[in-house]
Amino acid sequence: MTPHILITFAIIATMVLLFISNRVPVAVVALSATLVLYATGILELSEALAGFGDTTILFIASLFVVSASLDSSGVTTWTGQVLIRYAGESRTRLLVLSMLLVAFLTALIGSGGAVAALLPVLVIVSVRLKRPPAQLMMPLAFASYSGSMLVLTGSLVNVLLSDAASDVGLAPFGFFEMTVIGVPLLAGTVAIVILFGDMLLPVRTSREMPEDLSHHSRMLTEQYKLFDQVYQLEITAASPYRGTLQAVLESRLERENHPELSFIAIRPRRQNSISWQHSLVEGDRLIMRGEQAAMDAFAEQHGLTPCQETIGKMREALFNDSHGFSEVVLPPRSRLIGETVFPGMVTESGDLIILGVQRGGENLGPGETVLAAGDTLLLQGRWEALEEYGRDPNVLVVAAPDMIRSQARPLGTGSMRAIVILAVMVTLLATGVVPRVVAGLAAACAVILLRVLKIERAYRAINWNVLIMVASLIPLSTAMYKTGAAYLIADTLVAIVGNASPYALLAGLFLLTALIGQLISSTATTLIVIPIAIASAEAVGVSPRTALVTVAVAAAASFLTPIAASASLMVQGPGGYRFGDFWRMGLPLLLWFFLVGTFLVPMLWPFAG
């Protein structure tokens, strides 16, 4: 055993201990391990930093962006509502549906893409149903590993093993050849999670969990009493207000001395939205607040027809795909302190309207108010304008408009574009027409160019902690290969198996692959184990095809740690998991995969070939 092998083993052991202790950020631990590999001379600088230029990193980053586009356009919220509708309050139905869905998507686009697409859905579902996210996120990742065995394109590992079979003169694996082993793996995974998940999964809420904003608009309208004494008056052909702009309308109201009435907004005819910069025409509606008697007299005097409409319809006019609410608080030293405002007033930019003002949780009424520190304003306008206003340092946003929009207004204007982009990406990944990183980056660029997602939101959507960790761990597989550490482990295990039965060989190959696969990526593990699997199979007279399928099953069993598979890394934050949480649920699943890989595989792919 060379010094470099000893150093590599020491680095791995230290890294795993630090991961388990959870005292140092995982990205810092992984990056430090890479630096030590370079400092000890095991890796050249280019090898140590190769992970940051790996296409896998770009692909994972692109998936975060595509996932964010589905979230911001409301697709994930809609999907979550469908899941809730069919699952109801049943934990079992929710787990079964979500695990089957992620397995199906994994078969098309890989586990990373499938988990990235469904992760925000499960976040929304757990918030809505008030379930601990830790009970849902890990099963999502583990089901994706089973789904990777459903078809050839479910994992790059399957493709590598198919190529290896061709290299030794065997037929490559068919597209659905793995399905006969993938289905029992998935069924067993679902069954184990359903039966033992309550005991083995932690009951923990992540700090990253968002607030449930699904009923935000209703809460705000009730809290600010927006529709108390609010009426809609329709412009008729005889109305003197035809052709009037909002500013002119407000001045006329002041001149005509209607202090008991306040103007809120204009609702153009045949539109379910509001406007302020609009010249009134017949059929338009004025949204106003005041006493009913004064409103009736005002309507009769100015040729206006009162409209009877439900509060839900009125709320829809103020809160929809293009417009919404935002609540802001004035911090100390805000330049807005001392300004005079009133409900119905348009902000300085002309893009937003003030619907209400509160002080100490109490409404200040329809009259003028001199703002003070701690006052709360309810603003209404286009979502983009609300987000822009929220970046003003003179106000503090209570709930981010983009989060309100994604949760409370499912299937927004960009939803169809987001779905089409996702479908194209899935098609490209499934057919292999272009490299997967090209498909991912093209989809990420498309959601920005087609204005489904703003570039600022795309930057925020990328989990840089995950990217740094994955990029830092890629050189570890290089070190294990370069120093011979992996081959030392492999040769030792094969020597132990010796001339035992073919089942012992498959068991040894499974344990070897699964052991390495808990620490480094399944792709790197497979590349290390392939030559060992073929050589050992030929040595004991077993078909290499049987051995390669067992390796595929073992490579998909990265259950015990979150560091070797991107899907586990993705769910670690939203699920609030610690390093040690994974082995509890992962151990029975690993046992199931071991039984399938050791005993079921040779029934379907006989030893004799």
XYZ file of C-alpha atoms in Angstrom:
609
model
C 0.000 0.000 0.000
C 1.595 3.244 -1.179
C 1.677 6.485 0.863
C -0.696 8.123 -1.615
C -3.255 5.358 -1.067
C -2.994 5.836 2.702
C -3.431 9.597 2.322
C -6.467 9.097 0.074
C -8.084 6.738 2.586
C -7.318 9.197 5.405
C -8.905 12.070 3.465
C -12.036 10.018 2.775
C -12.330 8.918 6.411
C -11.868 12.468 7.713
C -14.354 13.842 5.198
C -17.011 11.291 6.147
C -16.518 11.998 9.873
C -16.901 15.737 9.273
C -20.016 15.118 7.202
C -21.495 13.044 10.012
C -20.622 15.622 12.689
C -22.451 18.321 10.702
C -20.277 20.994 12.352
C -18.633 22.254 9.171
C -20.579 23.163 6.002
C -20.459 20.228 3.594
C -19.255 22.407 0.725
C -16.311 23.600 2.826
C -15.435 20.010 3.772
C -15.559 18.820 0.167
C -13.542 21.783 -1.105
C -10.959 21.290 1.648
C -10.578 17.626 0.664
C -9.828 18.684 -2.901
C -7.223 21.192 -1.725
C -5.529 18.535 0.440
C -5.383 16.152 -2.530
C -3.549 18.870 -4.447
C -1.316 19.905 -1.532
C -0.141 16.320 -0.967
C 0.785 15.904 -4.621
C -1.826 13.255 -5.345
C -3.535 15.451 -7.940
C -2.217 18.085 -10.292
C -3.877 21.499 -10.078
C -5.806 20.859 -13.291
C -7.065 17.539 -11.888
C -8.046 19.082 -8.546
C -10.088 21.805 -10.243
C -11.461 19.627 -13.051
C -14.780 19.239 -11.257
C -15.596 22.930 -11.670
C -15.301 22.549 -15.433
C -17.196 19.283 -15.588
C -20.327 19.283 -17.733
C -22.224 17.645 -14.859
C -21.971 20.885 -12.878
C -23.383 22.942 -15.734
C -26.148 20.394 -16.234
C -27.158 20.460 -12.559
C -27.099 24.286 -12.562
C -29.327 24.372 -15.642
C -31.788 22.017 -13.949
C -32.112 24.404 -11.005
C -33.013 27.197 -13.446
C -35.564 25.093 -15.346
C -37.065 23.978 -12.039
C -37.360 27.619 -10.928
C -39.195 28.471 -14.157
C -41.771 25.784 -13.407
C -42.117 27.188 -9.913
C -42.412 30.857 -10.877
C -44.910 30.189 -13.674
C -47.177 28.229 -11.346
C -46.695 24.786 -12.904
C -45.359 23.294 -9.679
C -48.210 24.784 -7.671
C -50.735 23.347 -10.119
C -49.032 19.947 -9.999
C -49.041 20.130 -6.229
C -52.758 20.871 -6.246
C -53.336 17.829 -8.473
C -51.290 15.687 -6.073
C -53.254 17.026 -3.110
C -56.548 16.473 -4.954
C -55.814 12.807 -5.611
C -53.869 12.100 -2.425
C -56.137 14.015 -0.082
C -54.974 13.727 3.512
C -53.574 10.237 2.940
C -49.832 9.963 3.566
C -49.739 6.654 1.684
C -51.390 7.979 -1.476
C -49.194 11.084 -1.438
C -45.991 9.043 -1.161
C -47.059 6.511 -3.786
C -48.090 9.159 -6.314
C -44.998 11.316 -5.828
C -42.603 8.342 -5.940
C -44.166 6.869 -9.071
C -44.156 10.268 -10.758
C -40.486 10.948 -10.019
C -39.543 7.424 -11.154
C -41.320 7.961 -14.464
C -39.596 11.303 -15.004
C -36.238 9.811 -14.030
C -36.603 7.223 -16.765
C -36.825 10.105 -19.232
C -34.444 12.763 -17.941
C -32.394 11.186 -15.142
C -32.727 11.428 -11.373
C -31.213 14.904 -11.083
C -33.650 16.476 -13.530
C -36.667 14.621 -12.163
C -35.955 15.569 -8.563
C -35.204 19.166 -9.547
C -38.568 19.375 -11.333
C -40.628 17.834 -8.530
C -38.774 19.145 -5.492
C -40.635 22.496 -5.419
C -43.900 20.589 -5.894
C -43.258 18.514 -2.765
C -42.206 21.653 -0.885
C -45.552 23.272 -1.706
C -47.456 20.090 -0.851
C -45.735 19.719 2.521
C -46.487 23.363 3.324
C -50.143 23.060 2.306
C -50.728 19.794 4.154
C -48.548 20.864 7.108
C -46.458 17.699 6.842
C -42.774 17.568 7.834
C -40.822 17.865 4.563
C -38.325 15.300 5.860
C -41.065 12.682 5.464
C -41.399 13.417 1.734
C -38.074 14.591 0.308
C -35.867 11.534 0.894
C -38.432 9.105 -0.583
C -38.504 11.355 -3.650
C -34.746 10.989 -4.148
C -34.704 7.254 -3.417
C -37.571 6.564 -5.824
C -35.619 8.377 -8.526
C -32.745 5.906 -8.069
C -35.165 3.040 -8.685
C -36.577 4.885 -11.685
C -33.115 5.071 -13.213
C -33.352 1.310 -13.810
C -36.608 1.447 -15.784
C -35.054 2.218 -19.192
C -31.586 2.489 -20.673
C -31.567 6.313 -20.612
C -32.564 6.496 -16.959
C -28.921 6.751 -15.965
C -25.560 7.334 -17.592
C -24.424 4.202 -15.736
C -26.741 2.076 -17.885
C -25.242 3.549 -21.036
C -21.687 2.908 -19.798
C -22.516 -0.703 -18.981
C -24.158 -1.165 -22.374
C -20.985 0.110 -24.031
C -18.919 -2.247 -21.866
C -21.035 -5.200 -22.984
C -20.400 -4.242 -26.603
C -16.667 -3.994 -25.948
C -16.500 -7.662 -24.884
C -18.505 -8.901 -27.853
C -21.968 -8.970 -26.283
C -25.077 -7.255 -27.605
C -25.671 -3.801 -26.111
C -28.538 -3.472 -23.648
C -31.918 -2.749 -25.200
C -33.859 0.397 -24.324
C -36.355 -1.534 -22.160
C -34.099 -4.446 -21.187
C -33.590 -3.034 -17.682
C -37.345 -2.609 -17.142
C -37.788 -6.177 -15.861
C -35.405 -5.402 -13.013
C -36.417 -1.746 -12.566
C -40.080 -2.482 -11.845
C -39.440 -4.789 -8.835
C -36.795 -2.363 -7.548
C -39.304 0.496 -7.683
C -42.132 -1.577 -6.192
C -39.922 -2.665 -3.308
C -38.715 0.889 -2.702
C -42.279 2.213 -2.509
C -43.365 -0.641 -0.226
C -40.436 -0.203 2.187
C -40.989 3.565 2.440
C -44.715 3.102 3.067
C -44.192 0.385 5.688
C -41.187 1.759 7.565
C -40.946 5.432 6.608
C -42.746 6.669 9.725
C -40.138 4.980 11.921
C -37.008 5.576 9.856
C -37.533 9.064 8.430
C -36.911 12.065 10.709
C -39.736 14.398 11.678
C -38.039 17.688 11.040
C -38.808 21.000 9.330
C -36.133 22.710 7.279
C -35.166 26.330 7.772
C -35.545 26.671 4.000
C -39.269 25.896 4.030
C -41.355 28.757 2.634
C -44.483 30.149 4.231
C -47.826 28.892 2.960
C -49.052 31.761 0.789
C -51.831 29.907 -1.007
C -54.554 32.005 0.696
C -52.535 35.199 0.911
C -54.899 37.332 -1.168
C -57.930 36.358 0.911
C -56.050 37.071 4.141
C -54.955 40.530 2.976
C -58.378 41.550 1.676
C -59.943 40.545 4.990
C -57.229 42.117 7.137
C -57.384 45.439 5.294
C -61.180 45.232 4.839
C -60.687 46.011 1.158
C -64.207 45.170 0.102
C -66.063 46.835 2.958
C -68.241 49.477 1.281
C -66.552 48.881 -2.093
C -68.709 49.186 -5.207
C -68.329 48.980 -8.967
C -70.053 51.630 -11.066
C -70.334 51.046 -14.824
C -69.909 53.911 -17.309
C -72.985 54.392 -19.503
C -73.385 56.229 -22.794
C -74.842 59.210 -20.904
C -72.040 59.487 -18.359
C -70.050 62.749 -18.377
C -66.984 60.735 -17.329
C -66.558 59.110 -20.752
C -63.108 59.955 -22.146
C -61.811 60.958 -18.709
C -58.396 59.839 -17.424
C -57.869 58.779 -13.826
C -56.042 61.956 -12.763
C -58.824 64.096 -14.230
C -61.435 61.883 -12.606
C -59.853 62.300 -9.158
C -59.676 66.088 -9.525
C -63.322 66.212 -10.630
C -64.319 64.182 -7.586
C -62.518 66.719 -5.389
C -64.114 69.695 -7.165
C -67.570 68.162 -6.995
C -67.078 67.743 -3.228
C -67.508 64.034 -2.588
C -65.375 63.590 0.564
C -67.346 60.500 1.557
C -66.257 58.702 -1.636
C -62.784 57.515 -2.618
C -61.657 56.267 -5.999
C -59.651 52.997 -6.109
C -59.157 51.940 -9.724
C -60.632 51.533 -13.191
C -61.675 48.125 -14.486
C -61.735 48.186 -18.312
C -64.735 46.506 -19.913
C -64.485 42.790 -20.674
C -61.224 42.593 -18.713
C -60.614 40.891 -15.401
C -57.870 43.301 -14.365
C -57.591 46.929 -13.328
C -55.941 50.012 -14.764
C -55.144 53.599 -13.842
C -53.696 54.999 -17.074
C -56.875 54.446 -19.013
C -59.355 56.729 -20.777
C -62.879 55.766 -19.726
C -65.255 54.327 -22.323
C -68.766 52.935 -22.111
C -68.744 49.619 -20.230
C -65.728 50.442 -18.063
C -66.209 50.226 -14.330
C -65.079 52.512 -11.521
C -64.061 50.701 -8.340
C -64.903 53.056 -5.457
C -65.356 52.986 -1.688
C -67.998 54.837 0.313
C -71.389 54.758 1.992
C -74.061 53.040 -0.101
C -76.472 55.979 0.018
C -73.782 58.391 -1.164
C -72.695 55.898 -3.827
C -76.251 55.504 -5.158
C -76.701 59.268 -5.336
C -73.347 59.704 -7.064
C -74.174 56.987 -9.626
C -77.557 58.518 -10.479
C -76.062 62.000 -10.815
C -73.284 60.923 -13.226
C -74.941 58.320 -15.420
C -73.360 55.315 -13.724
C -74.912 51.890 -13.186
C -74.126 50.042 -9.912
C -72.912 46.480 -10.574
C -73.641 43.558 -8.339
C -70.611 41.266 -8.202
C -69.275 38.770 -5.709
C -66.230 39.535 -3.602
C -64.453 36.654 -5.324
C -64.862 38.331 -8.713
C -63.686 41.660 -7.353
C -60.674 40.001 -5.751
C -59.919 38.338 -9.097
C -59.770 41.756 -10.733
C -57.132 42.902 -8.256
C -55.238 39.623 -7.877
C -54.599 37.586 -11.037
C -51.881 36.376 -13.395
C -50.643 39.874 -14.192
C -51.509 41.841 -11.029
C -51.243 41.171 -7.323
C -50.700 42.491 -3.795
C -47.601 43.277 -1.788
C -47.409 44.327 1.842
C -44.489 46.530 2.889
C -43.370 48.012 6.207
C -41.601 51.352 6.672
C -38.314 50.839 8.531
C -36.772 53.536 10.743
C -35.098 56.333 8.745
C -37.138 55.526 5.632
C -37.437 58.592 3.405
C -41.176 57.845 3.140
C -41.679 58.803 6.795
C -43.613 62.070 6.889
C -45.145 61.574 3.435
C -48.919 61.975 3.116
C -50.804 59.068 1.530
C -54.371 57.811 1.262
C -56.096 54.648 -0.069
C -56.461 54.948 -3.832
C -53.296 57.028 -4.208
C -50.898 56.058 -7.007
C -47.219 55.719 -6.085
C -44.567 58.078 -7.431
C -43.652 55.669 -10.236
C -47.259 55.535 -11.410
C -47.174 51.718 -11.487
C -48.760 50.884 -8.133
C -51.752 51.956 -6.102
C -52.021 52.112 -2.313
C -55.041 50.083 -1.245
C -54.683 50.426 2.503
C -52.576 51.743 5.381
C -52.252 50.167 8.833
C -50.608 51.311 12.029
C -50.218 48.884 14.898
C -52.368 46.365 13.041
C -55.312 48.774 12.740
C -56.649 50.281 9.503
C -56.278 54.066 9.331
C -59.351 54.600 7.179
C -59.942 56.214 3.785
C -58.585 59.651 4.673
C -55.086 61.084 4.380
C -52.346 59.679 6.620
C -48.888 61.030 7.474
C -46.627 57.975 7.384
C -44.562 56.954 10.413
C -41.981 54.257 11.040
C -43.620 50.845 11.378
C -46.633 51.708 9.209
C -47.724 49.000 6.789
C -48.831 49.716 3.226
C -50.821 47.378 1.016
C -49.845 47.935 -2.614
C -51.483 46.633 -5.773
C -50.182 46.507 -9.322
C -48.316 44.435 -11.862
C -46.151 41.694 -10.380
C -43.031 43.100 -12.019
C -43.694 46.537 -10.537
C -44.271 45.023 -7.090
C -40.945 43.173 -7.268
C -39.171 46.351 -8.377
C -40.733 48.378 -5.552
C -39.703 45.699 -3.052
C -36.050 46.349 -3.890
C -36.367 49.930 -2.607
C -34.302 50.231 0.612
C -36.972 52.523 2.066
C -39.424 49.644 2.524
C -39.271 46.114 3.915
C -41.291 43.479 2.055
C -43.399 41.236 4.295
C -43.733 38.415 1.723
C -41.822 38.346 -1.572
C -44.170 38.982 -4.529
C -42.569 36.215 -6.598
C -43.298 33.685 -3.834
C -46.898 34.904 -3.512
C -47.340 34.696 -7.261
C -45.907 31.187 -7.599
C -47.978 29.756 -4.741
C -51.246 31.625 -5.005
C -51.626 32.100 -8.758
C -50.979 28.722 -10.403
C -50.555 28.453 -14.167
C -49.586 32.029 -14.884
C -48.867 33.598 -18.248
C -45.555 31.792 -18.711
C -46.806 28.351 -17.696
C -47.349 27.014 -21.209
C -43.944 28.253 -22.319
C -42.347 26.584 -19.294
C -44.142 23.298 -20.006
C -43.142 23.353 -23.684
C -39.507 24.072 -22.789
C -39.531 21.211 -20.275
C -41.089 18.871 -22.855
C -38.440 19.768 -25.428
C -35.675 19.234 -22.867
C -37.129 15.850 -21.890
C -37.307 14.845 -25.558
C -33.701 15.856 -26.157
C -32.542 13.978 -23.071
C -34.566 10.869 -23.913
C -33.437 10.690 -27.543
C -29.837 11.698 -26.936
C -29.841 13.956 -29.997
C -27.557 16.369 -28.158
C -25.419 15.960 -25.026
C -27.458 16.338 -21.854
C -25.562 19.476 -20.805
C -26.537 21.103 -24.113
C -30.190 20.187 -23.580
C -30.109 21.573 -20.040
C -28.331 24.817 -20.908
C -30.586 25.384 -23.926
C -33.660 24.979 -21.714
C -32.210 27.328 -19.081
C -31.490 29.975 -21.715
C -34.943 29.531 -23.240
C -36.817 30.199 -19.994
C -34.929 33.477 -19.638
C -35.122 34.574 -23.287
C -38.858 33.803 -23.419
C -39.369 35.776 -20.189
C -40.626 32.869 -18.141
C -37.947 33.648 -15.559
C -35.917 36.760 -14.852
C -32.149 36.464 -14.797
C -32.037 37.648 -11.166
C -34.410 34.843 -10.114
C -32.323 32.351 -12.107
C -29.215 33.293 -10.128
C -31.113 32.895 -6.859
C -32.523 29.528 -7.950
C -29.122 27.877 -8.302
C -28.065 26.034 -5.156
C -24.411 27.025 -5.116
C -23.745 24.866 -2.068
C -24.690 21.753 -4.041
C -22.641 22.784 -7.070
C -19.512 23.466 -5.018
C -19.865 20.162 -3.209
C -20.373 18.082 -6.358
C -17.529 19.864 -8.163
C -15.234 19.275 -5.195
C -16.065 15.569 -4.946
C -15.448 14.766 -8.613
C -11.630 14.909 -8.155
C -11.947 12.376 -5.319
C -12.871 9.665 -7.817
C -9.857 10.690 -9.891
C -7.650 10.312 -6.819
C -9.015 6.854 -6.014
C -8.386 5.763 -9.581
C -4.970 7.439 -9.908
C -3.528 6.137 -6.634
C -4.911 2.635 -7.104
C -6.987 2.836 -3.914
C -10.138 1.656 -5.666
C -8.353 -1.239 -7.330
C -6.811 -2.263 -4.016
C -10.276 -2.554 -2.486
C -11.580 -4.368 -5.542
C -8.723 -6.864 -5.754
C -9.034 -7.639 -2.053
C -12.744 -8.327 -2.365
C -12.324 -10.548 -5.431
C -9.577 -12.478 -3.616
C -11.940 -13.073 -0.699
C -14.638 -14.403 -3.031
C -12.100 -16.697 -4.682
C -13.606 -19.835 -6.221
C -16.908 -19.604 -4.376
C -20.273 -19.891 -6.150
C -21.343 -17.395 -8.835
C -23.817 -15.957 -6.327
C -20.905 -15.112 -4.046
C -19.239 -13.311 -6.949
C -22.372 -11.242 -7.612
C -22.667 -10.494 -3.895
C -19.041 -9.384 -3.815
C -19.445 -7.174 -6.888
C -22.594 -5.642 -5.414
C -20.936 -4.870 -2.087
C -17.864 -3.446 -3.801
C -19.900 -1.204 -6.096
C -22.300 -0.135 -3.351
C -19.461 0.603 -0.922
C -17.581 2.869 -3.325
C -20.870 4.302 -4.573
C -21.679 5.751 -1.149
C -18.635 8.024 -1.398
C -18.248 8.959 -5.064
C -20.611 9.334 -8.007
C -22.223 6.279 -9.557
C -20.616 7.150 -12.876
C -17.119 7.196 -11.378
C -17.865 4.038 -9.394
C -19.037 2.228 -12.505
C -15.968 3.219 -14.481
C -13.791 1.766 -11.711
C -15.774 -1.453 -11.271
C -16.486 -2.334 -14.944
C -13.069 -3.890 -15.721
C -13.102 -5.732 -12.386
C -16.614 -7.100 -13.004
C -15.770 -8.342 -16.496
C -12.446 -9.904 -15.488
C -13.836 -11.635 -12.410
C -16.905 -12.920 -14.294
C -14.733 -14.444 -17.000
C -12.434 -15.948 -14.361
C -15.251 -17.944 -12.735
C -17.100 -18.715 -15.974
C -20.028 -16.343 -15.488
C -21.538 -14.274 -18.301
C -20.193 -10.695 -18.079
C -23.719 -9.490 -18.900
C -25.031 -10.901 -15.619
C -22.222 -9.249 -13.681
C -22.767 -5.905 -15.433
C -26.491 -5.841 -14.564
C -25.627 -6.503 -10.911
C -23.200 -3.578 -11.053
C -26.002 -1.403 -12.488
C -28.316 -2.307 -9.593
C -25.590 -1.642 -7.022
C -24.600 1.662 -8.633
C -28.202 2.866 -8.233
C -28.150 2.097 -4.494
C -26.513 5.297 -3.208
C -28.762 5.365 -0.160
C -26.453 5.616 2.841
C -24.883 9.055 2.298
C -26.007 12.236 0.531
C -22.610 12.947 -1.008
C -22.508 10.577 -3.979
C -25.742 11.448 -5.800
C -27.007 14.863 -6.842
C -30.636 13.966 -6.050
C -29.774 13.324 -2.386
C -27.854 16.589 -2.247
C -30.839 18.447 -3.705
C -33.269 17.189 -1.065
C -30.891 17.591 1.883
C -31.582 21.311 2.358
C -35.380 21.416 1.804
C -35.772 18.237 3.861
C -33.653 19.555 6.719
C -31.658 16.323 6.752
C -28.444 15.665 8.597
C -25.747 13.409 7.203
C -26.707 10.556 9.521
C -30.383 10.566 8.506
C -29.774 8.839 5.186
C -28.457 5.470 6.367
C -31.509 4.754 8.540
C -33.925 4.775 5.613
C -31.254 3.710 3.152
C -30.152 0.507 4.878
C -33.351 -1.542 4.282
C -33.468 -0.236 0.715
C -29.844 -1.242 0.195
C -30.718 -4.716 1.473
C -33.599 -4.935 -1.026
C -31.344 -3.880 -3.887
C -28.766 -6.456 -2.710
C -31.335 -9.264 -2.839
C -32.502 -8.214 -6.295
C -28.982 -7.719 -7.649
C -27.668 -10.992 -6.247
C -30.577 -13.420 -6.662
C -33.149 -12.003 -9.109
C -30.646 -10.787 -11.707
C -29.262 -14.282 -12.504
C -32.836 -15.546 -12.955
C -33.397 -12.974 -15.691
C -29.825 -12.941 -17.055
C -28.576 -16.504 -16.491
C -24.990 -17.160 -15.432
C -24.401 -19.141 -18.628
C -25.392 -16.173 -20.770
